[in-house]
Tab-separated table of C-alpha atoms and ligand atoms in Angstrom:
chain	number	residue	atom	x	y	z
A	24	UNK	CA	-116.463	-27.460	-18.428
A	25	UNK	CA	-115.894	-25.018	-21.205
A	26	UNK	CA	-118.842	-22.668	-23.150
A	27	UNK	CA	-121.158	-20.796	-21.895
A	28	UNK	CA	-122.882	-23.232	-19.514
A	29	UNK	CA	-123.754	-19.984	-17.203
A	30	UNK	CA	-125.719	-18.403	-19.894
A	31	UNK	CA	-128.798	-16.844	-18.423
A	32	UNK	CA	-127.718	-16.426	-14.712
A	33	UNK	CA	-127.228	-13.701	-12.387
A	34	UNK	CA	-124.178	-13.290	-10.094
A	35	UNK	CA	-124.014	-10.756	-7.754
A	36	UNK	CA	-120.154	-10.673	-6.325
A	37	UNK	CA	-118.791	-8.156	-3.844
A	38	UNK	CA	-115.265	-6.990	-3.788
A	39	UNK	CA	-114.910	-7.447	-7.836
A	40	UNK	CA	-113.146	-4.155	-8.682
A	41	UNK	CA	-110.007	-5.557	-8.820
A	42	UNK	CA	-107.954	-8.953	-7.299
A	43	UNK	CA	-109.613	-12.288	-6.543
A	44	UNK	CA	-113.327	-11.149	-7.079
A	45	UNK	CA	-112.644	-9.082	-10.888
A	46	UNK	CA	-111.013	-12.394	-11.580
A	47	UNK	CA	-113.861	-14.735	-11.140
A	48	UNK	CA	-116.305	-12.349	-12.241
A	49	UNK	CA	-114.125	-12.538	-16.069
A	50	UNK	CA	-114.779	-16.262	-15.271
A	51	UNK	CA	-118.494	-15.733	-14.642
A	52	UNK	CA	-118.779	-13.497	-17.938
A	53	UNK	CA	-116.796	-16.092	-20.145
A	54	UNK	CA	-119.326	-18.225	-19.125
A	55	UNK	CA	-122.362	-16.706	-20.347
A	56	UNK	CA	-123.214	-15.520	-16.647
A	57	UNK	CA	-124.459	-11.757	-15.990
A	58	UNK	CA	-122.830	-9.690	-13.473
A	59	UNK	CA	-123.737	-7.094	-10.922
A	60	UNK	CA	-120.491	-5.838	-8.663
A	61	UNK	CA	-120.672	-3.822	-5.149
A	62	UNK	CA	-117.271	-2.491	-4.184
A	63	UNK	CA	-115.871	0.638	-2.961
A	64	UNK	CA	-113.739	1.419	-5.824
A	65	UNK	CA	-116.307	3.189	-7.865
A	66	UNK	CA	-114.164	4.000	-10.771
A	67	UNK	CA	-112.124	0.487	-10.746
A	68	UNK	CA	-115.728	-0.983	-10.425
A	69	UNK	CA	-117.401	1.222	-13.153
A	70	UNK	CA	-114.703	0.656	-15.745
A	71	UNK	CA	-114.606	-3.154	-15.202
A	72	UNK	CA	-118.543	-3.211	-15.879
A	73	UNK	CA	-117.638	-1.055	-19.285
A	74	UNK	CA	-115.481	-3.312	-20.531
A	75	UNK	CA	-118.326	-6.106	-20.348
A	76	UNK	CA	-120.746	-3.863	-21.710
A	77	UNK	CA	-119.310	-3.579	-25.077
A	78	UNK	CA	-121.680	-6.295	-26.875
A	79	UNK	CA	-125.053	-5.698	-24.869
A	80	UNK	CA	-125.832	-5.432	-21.190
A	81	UNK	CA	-123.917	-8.042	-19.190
A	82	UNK	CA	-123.167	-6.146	-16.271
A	83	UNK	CA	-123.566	-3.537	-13.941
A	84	UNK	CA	-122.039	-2.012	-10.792
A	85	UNK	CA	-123.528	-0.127	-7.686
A	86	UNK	CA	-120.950	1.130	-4.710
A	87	UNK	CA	-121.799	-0.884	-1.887
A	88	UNK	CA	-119.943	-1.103	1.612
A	89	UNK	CA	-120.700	-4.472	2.668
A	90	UNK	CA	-120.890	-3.862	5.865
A	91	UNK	CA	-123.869	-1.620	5.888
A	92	UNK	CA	-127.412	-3.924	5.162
A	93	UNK	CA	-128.966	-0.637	3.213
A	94	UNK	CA	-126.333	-0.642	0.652
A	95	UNK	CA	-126.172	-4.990	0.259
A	96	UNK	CA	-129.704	-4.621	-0.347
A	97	UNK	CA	-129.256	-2.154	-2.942
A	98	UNK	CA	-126.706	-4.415	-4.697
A	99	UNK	CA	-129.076	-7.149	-4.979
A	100	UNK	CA	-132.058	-5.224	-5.765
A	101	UNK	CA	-129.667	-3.376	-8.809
A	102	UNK	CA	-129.265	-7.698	-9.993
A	103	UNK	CA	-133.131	-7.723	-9.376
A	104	UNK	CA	-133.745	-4.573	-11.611
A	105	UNK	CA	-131.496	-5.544	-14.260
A	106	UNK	CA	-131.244	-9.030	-14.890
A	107	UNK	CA	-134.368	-10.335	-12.736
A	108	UNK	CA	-133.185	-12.064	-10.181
A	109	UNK	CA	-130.205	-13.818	-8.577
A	110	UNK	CA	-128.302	-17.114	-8.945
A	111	UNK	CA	-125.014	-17.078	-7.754
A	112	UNK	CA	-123.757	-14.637	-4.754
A	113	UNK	CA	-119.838	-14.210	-4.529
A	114	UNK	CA	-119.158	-13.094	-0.734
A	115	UNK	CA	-115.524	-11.999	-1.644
A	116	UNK	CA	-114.780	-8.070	-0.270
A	117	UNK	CA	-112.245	-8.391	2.674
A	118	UNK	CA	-109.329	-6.550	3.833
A	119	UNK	CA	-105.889	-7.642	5.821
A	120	UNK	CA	-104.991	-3.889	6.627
A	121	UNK	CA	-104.108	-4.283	10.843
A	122	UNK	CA	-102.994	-7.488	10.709
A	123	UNK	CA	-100.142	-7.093	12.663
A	124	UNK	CA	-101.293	-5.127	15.790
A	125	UNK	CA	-101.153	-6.573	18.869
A	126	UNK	CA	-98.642	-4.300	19.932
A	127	UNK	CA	-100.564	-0.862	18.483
A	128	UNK	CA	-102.559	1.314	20.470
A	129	UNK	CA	-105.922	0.198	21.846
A	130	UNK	CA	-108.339	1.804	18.959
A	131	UNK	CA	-112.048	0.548	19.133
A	132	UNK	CA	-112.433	1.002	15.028
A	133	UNK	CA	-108.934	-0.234	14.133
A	134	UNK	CA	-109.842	-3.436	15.819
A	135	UNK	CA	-113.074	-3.511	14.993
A	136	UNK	CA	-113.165	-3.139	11.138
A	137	UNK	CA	-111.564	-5.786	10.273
A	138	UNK	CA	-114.462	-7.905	11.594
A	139	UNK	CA	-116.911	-5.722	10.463
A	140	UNK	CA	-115.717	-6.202	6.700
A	141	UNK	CA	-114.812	-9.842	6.860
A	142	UNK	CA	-117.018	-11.674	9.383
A	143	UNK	CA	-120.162	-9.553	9.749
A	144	UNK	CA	-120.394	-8.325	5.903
A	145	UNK	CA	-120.964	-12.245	5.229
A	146	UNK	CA	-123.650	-12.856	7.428
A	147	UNK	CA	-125.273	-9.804	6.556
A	148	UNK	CA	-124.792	-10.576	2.949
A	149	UNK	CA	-125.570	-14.121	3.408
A	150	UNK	CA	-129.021	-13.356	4.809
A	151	UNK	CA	-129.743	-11.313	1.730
A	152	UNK	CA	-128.157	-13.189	-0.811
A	153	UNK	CA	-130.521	-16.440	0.478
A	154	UNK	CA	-134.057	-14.590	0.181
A	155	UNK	CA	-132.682	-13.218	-3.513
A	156	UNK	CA	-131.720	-16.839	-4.463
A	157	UNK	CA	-134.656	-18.642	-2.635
A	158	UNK	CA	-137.009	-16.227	-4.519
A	159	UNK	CA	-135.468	-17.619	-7.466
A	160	UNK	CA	-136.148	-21.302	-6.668
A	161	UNK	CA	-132.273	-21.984	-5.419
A	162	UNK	CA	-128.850	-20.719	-5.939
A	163	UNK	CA	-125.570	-20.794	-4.610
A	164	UNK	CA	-123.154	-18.715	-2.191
A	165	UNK	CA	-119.608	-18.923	-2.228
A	166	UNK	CA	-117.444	-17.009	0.534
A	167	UNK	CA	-114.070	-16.221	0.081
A	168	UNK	CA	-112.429	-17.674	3.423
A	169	UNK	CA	-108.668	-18.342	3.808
A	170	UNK	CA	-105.884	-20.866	4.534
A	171	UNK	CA	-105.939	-19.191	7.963
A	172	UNK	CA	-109.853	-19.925	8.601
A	173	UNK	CA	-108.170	-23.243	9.486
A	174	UNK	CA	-104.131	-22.559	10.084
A	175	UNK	CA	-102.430	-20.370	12.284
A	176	UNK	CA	-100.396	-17.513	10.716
A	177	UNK	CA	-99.156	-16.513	13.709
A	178	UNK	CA	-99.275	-13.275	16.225
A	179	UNK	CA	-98.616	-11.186	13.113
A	180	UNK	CA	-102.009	-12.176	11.271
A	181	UNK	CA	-103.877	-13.027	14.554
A	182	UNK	CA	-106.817	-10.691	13.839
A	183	UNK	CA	-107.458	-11.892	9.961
A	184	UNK	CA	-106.674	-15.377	11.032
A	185	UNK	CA	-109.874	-15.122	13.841
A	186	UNK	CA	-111.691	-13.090	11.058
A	187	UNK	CA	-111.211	-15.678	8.432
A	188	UNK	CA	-112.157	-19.213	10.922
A	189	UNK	CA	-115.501	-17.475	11.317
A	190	UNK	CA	-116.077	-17.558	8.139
A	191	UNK	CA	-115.522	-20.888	7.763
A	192	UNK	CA	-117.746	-21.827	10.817
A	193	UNK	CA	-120.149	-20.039	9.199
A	194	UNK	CA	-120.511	-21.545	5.985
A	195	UNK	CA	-120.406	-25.119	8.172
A	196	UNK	CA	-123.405	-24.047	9.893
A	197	UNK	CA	-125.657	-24.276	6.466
A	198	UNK	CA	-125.264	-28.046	5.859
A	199	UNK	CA	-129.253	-28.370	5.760
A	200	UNK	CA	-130.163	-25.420	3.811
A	201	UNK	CA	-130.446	-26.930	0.483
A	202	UNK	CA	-133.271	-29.003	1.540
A	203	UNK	CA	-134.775	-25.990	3.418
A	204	UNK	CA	-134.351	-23.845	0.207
A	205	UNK	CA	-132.458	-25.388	-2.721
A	206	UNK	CA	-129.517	-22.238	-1.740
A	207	UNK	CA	-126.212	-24.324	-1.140
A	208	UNK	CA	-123.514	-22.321	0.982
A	209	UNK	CA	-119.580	-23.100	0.273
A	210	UNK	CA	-116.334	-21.296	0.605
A	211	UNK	CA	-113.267	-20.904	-1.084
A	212	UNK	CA	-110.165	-21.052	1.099
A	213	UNK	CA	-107.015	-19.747	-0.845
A	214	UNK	CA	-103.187	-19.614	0.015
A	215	UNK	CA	-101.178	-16.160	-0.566
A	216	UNK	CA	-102.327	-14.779	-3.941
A	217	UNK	CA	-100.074	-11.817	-5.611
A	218	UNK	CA	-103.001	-9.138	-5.545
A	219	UNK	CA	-102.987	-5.373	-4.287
A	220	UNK	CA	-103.875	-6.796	-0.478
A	221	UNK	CA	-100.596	-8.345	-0.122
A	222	UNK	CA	-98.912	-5.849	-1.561
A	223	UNK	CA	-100.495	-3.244	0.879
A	224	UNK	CA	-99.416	-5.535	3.794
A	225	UNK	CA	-95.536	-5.316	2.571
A	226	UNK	CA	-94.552	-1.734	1.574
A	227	UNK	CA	-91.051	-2.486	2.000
A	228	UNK	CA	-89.849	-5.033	-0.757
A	229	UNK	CA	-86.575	-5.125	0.148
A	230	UNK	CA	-85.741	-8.327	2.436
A	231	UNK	CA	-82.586	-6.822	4.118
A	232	UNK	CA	-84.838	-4.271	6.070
A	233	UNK	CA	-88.397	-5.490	5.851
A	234	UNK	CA	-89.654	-6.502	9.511
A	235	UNK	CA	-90.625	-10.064	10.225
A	236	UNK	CA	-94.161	-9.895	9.469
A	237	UNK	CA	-93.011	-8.177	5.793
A	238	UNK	CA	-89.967	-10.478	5.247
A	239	UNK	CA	-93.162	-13.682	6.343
A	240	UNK	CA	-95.397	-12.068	3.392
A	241	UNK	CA	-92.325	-11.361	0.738
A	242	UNK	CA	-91.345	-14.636	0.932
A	243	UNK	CA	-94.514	-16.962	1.688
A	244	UNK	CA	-94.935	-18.997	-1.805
A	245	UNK	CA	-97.865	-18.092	-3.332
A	246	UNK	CA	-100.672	-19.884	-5.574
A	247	UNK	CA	-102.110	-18.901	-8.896
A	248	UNK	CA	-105.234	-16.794	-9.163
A	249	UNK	CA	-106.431	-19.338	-12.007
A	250	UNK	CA	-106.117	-21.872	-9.192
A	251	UNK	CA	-108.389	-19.688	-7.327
A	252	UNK	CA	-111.129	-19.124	-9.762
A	253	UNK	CA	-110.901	-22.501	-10.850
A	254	UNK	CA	-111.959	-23.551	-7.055
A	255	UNK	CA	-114.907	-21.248	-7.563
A	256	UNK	CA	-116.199	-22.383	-10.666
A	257	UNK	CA	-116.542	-25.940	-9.074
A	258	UNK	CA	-118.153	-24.492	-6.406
A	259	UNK	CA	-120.829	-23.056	-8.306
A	260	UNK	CA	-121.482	-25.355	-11.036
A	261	UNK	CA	-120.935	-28.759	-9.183
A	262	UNK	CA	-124.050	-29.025	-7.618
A	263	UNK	CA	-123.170	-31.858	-5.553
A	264	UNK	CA	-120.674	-29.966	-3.489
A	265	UNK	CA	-122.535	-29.932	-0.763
A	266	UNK	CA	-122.856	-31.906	2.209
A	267	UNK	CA	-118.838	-32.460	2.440
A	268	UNK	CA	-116.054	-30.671	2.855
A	269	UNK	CA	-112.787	-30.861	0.215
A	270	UNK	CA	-109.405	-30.248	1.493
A	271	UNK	CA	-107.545	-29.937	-2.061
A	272	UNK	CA	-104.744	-27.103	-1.521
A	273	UNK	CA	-101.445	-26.969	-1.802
A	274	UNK	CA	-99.787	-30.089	-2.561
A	275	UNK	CA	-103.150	-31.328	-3.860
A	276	UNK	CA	-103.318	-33.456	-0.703
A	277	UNK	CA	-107.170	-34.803	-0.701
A	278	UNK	CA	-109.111	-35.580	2.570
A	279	UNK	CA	-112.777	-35.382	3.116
A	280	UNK	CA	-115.130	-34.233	6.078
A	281	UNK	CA	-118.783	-33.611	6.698
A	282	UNK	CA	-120.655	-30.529	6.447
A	283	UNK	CA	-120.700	-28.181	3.545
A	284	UNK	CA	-117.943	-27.699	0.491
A	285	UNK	CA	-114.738	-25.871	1.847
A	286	UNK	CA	-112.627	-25.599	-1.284
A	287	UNK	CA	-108.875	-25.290	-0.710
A	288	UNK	CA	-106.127	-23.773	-3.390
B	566	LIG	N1	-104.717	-12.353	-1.662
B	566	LIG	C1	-104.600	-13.360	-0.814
B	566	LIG	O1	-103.509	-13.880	-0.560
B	566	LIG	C2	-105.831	-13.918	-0.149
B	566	LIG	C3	-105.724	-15.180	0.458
B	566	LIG	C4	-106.841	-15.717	1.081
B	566	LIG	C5	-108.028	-15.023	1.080
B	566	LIG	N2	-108.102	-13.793	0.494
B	566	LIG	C6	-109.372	-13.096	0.533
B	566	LIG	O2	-109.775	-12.846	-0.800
B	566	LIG	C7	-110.677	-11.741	-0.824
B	566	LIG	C8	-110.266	-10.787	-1.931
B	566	LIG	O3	-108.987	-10.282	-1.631
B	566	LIG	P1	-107.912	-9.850	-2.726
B	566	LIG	O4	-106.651	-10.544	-2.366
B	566	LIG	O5	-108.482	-9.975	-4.079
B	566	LIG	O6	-107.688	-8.317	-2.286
B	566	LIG	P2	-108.057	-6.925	-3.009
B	566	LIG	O7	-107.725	-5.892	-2.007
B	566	LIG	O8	-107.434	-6.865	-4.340
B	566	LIG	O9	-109.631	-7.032	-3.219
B	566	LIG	C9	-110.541	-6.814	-2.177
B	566	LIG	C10	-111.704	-6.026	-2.718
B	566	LIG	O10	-112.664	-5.858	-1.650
B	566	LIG	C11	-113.083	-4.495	-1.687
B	566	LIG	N3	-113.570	-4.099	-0.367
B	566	LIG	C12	-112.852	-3.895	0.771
B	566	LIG	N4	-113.654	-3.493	1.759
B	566	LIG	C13	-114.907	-3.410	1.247
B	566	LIG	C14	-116.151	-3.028	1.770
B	566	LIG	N5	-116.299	-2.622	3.050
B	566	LIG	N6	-117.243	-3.069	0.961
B	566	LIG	C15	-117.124	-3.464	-0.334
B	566	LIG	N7	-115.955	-3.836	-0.884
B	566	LIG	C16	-114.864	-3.793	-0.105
B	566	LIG	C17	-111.846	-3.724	-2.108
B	566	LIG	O11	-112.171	-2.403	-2.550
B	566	LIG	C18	-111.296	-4.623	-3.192
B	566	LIG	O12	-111.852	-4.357	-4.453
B	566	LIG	C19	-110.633	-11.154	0.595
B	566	LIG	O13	-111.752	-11.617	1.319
B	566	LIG	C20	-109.363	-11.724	1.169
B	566	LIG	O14	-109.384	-11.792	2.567
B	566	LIG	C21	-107.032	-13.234	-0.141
């Protein structure tokens, strides 16, 4: 679908400074939508929201740690305020920083953040997100899961690989809420993408003395963020994704299962 055929609604997307989330949110604004960011990267966040802003209000951005309810509320309210409601939520903000530490020492918030930002963030943001798009008659949520909310990266991603198959339990659990409340729940489950959190996760580029875990990231192939947004631009404007699930990544292999829309690039 091509032209604005978002014109006159309201996403609210967390994580959008930069990466995966700034580039569906250039998606959302080529397609007529409105914006309204939360990140932590205030001046990434701000400067993105500028550069929408040049031809009228489109946009806006509020910093907002997703894993504290006070501030998500604040980022929806801020949609509320400026555009007058809420549409579409983008559940996106995650990190991978810890992967690889079964071996480290035993540090309650090292182990614990990395559910905090990826696993409780979306249900927290979830419940919000559905009274916002409720309110406004229905919507839609789209989570950014993984490849390894269903495969096994191994020891060395063992704590994002836990973190990102509760996501996608999660977003199973909602099969009946569009009848409940017209809000359909889906997630997007991409491979490796080259953005700024794989680079963080392989400071040493140079395959002779990476360690394993770097020499697994350098080298894993990788797919296209267009392939990404293009998995959650279906998601949001296909209203029948719901109800099953469609395994479409990699070699475009197709299968289908019950329960909500699991999109995979
Ligand atoms: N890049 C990949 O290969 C890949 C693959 C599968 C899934 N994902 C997922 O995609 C999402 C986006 O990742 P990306 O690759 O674009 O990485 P990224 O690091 O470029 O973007 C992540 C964004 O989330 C923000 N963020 C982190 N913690 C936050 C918090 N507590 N509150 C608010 N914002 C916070 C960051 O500031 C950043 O802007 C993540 O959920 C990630 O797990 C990425």
């Amino acid at each position: 679908m091509t032209g604005p055929t978002l014109k006159g609604k309201t996403a609210v997307l967390t994580g959008a400074a930069r990466g995966i989330g700034k580039a569906v949110a250039d998606a959302l604004i080529e397609k007529g939508a409105n914006v309204v960011i939360g990140d932590l990267l205030d001046s990434q966040g701000e400067a993105l929201v500028a550069s929408y802003n040049t031809d009228g209000k489109r946009a806006a951005y509020i910093h907002a740690d997703v894993t504290k309810y006070k501030e998500i509320v604040a980022l929806f309210q801020l949609a509320e305020k400026e555009f007058g409601g809420v549409d579409i939520a983008i559940l996106n903000a995650g990190i991978a920083s810890n992967s690889n530490n079964l071996f480290t020492d035993l540090n309650d918030l090292q182990d614990e953040r990395m559910i905090d930002v990826n696993v409780t963030s979306v249900i927290k943001c979830t419940k919000v997100a559905t009274l916002h798009l409720a309110r406004r008659g229905g919507g839609v949520i789209v989570s950014t899961a993984s490849v390894a909310g269903f495969h096994s990266g191994g020891i060395s991603l063992a704590p994002y690989t836990a973190s990102k198959h509760a996501v996608v339990g999660y977003t199973r659990a909602f099969d009946i809420l569009p009848s409940i409340c017209n809000v359909r729940v889906n997630a997007v489950c991409p491979y490796w993408v080259e953005t700024d959190l794989i680079t963080s996760l392989h400071p040493d580029d140079d395959s002779t003395t990476a360690t394993p875990f770097e020499k697994l990231v350098i080298n894993s192939a990788r797919t296209k963020i267009e392939t990404v947004v293009e998995a959650f631009m279906t998601l949001i404007e296909d209203e029948s994704r719901i109800g099953k699930l469609i395994l479409d990544y990699y070699e475009k292999k197709k299968r289908e299962f019950r329960k909500v829309d699991l999109y995979f690039v």
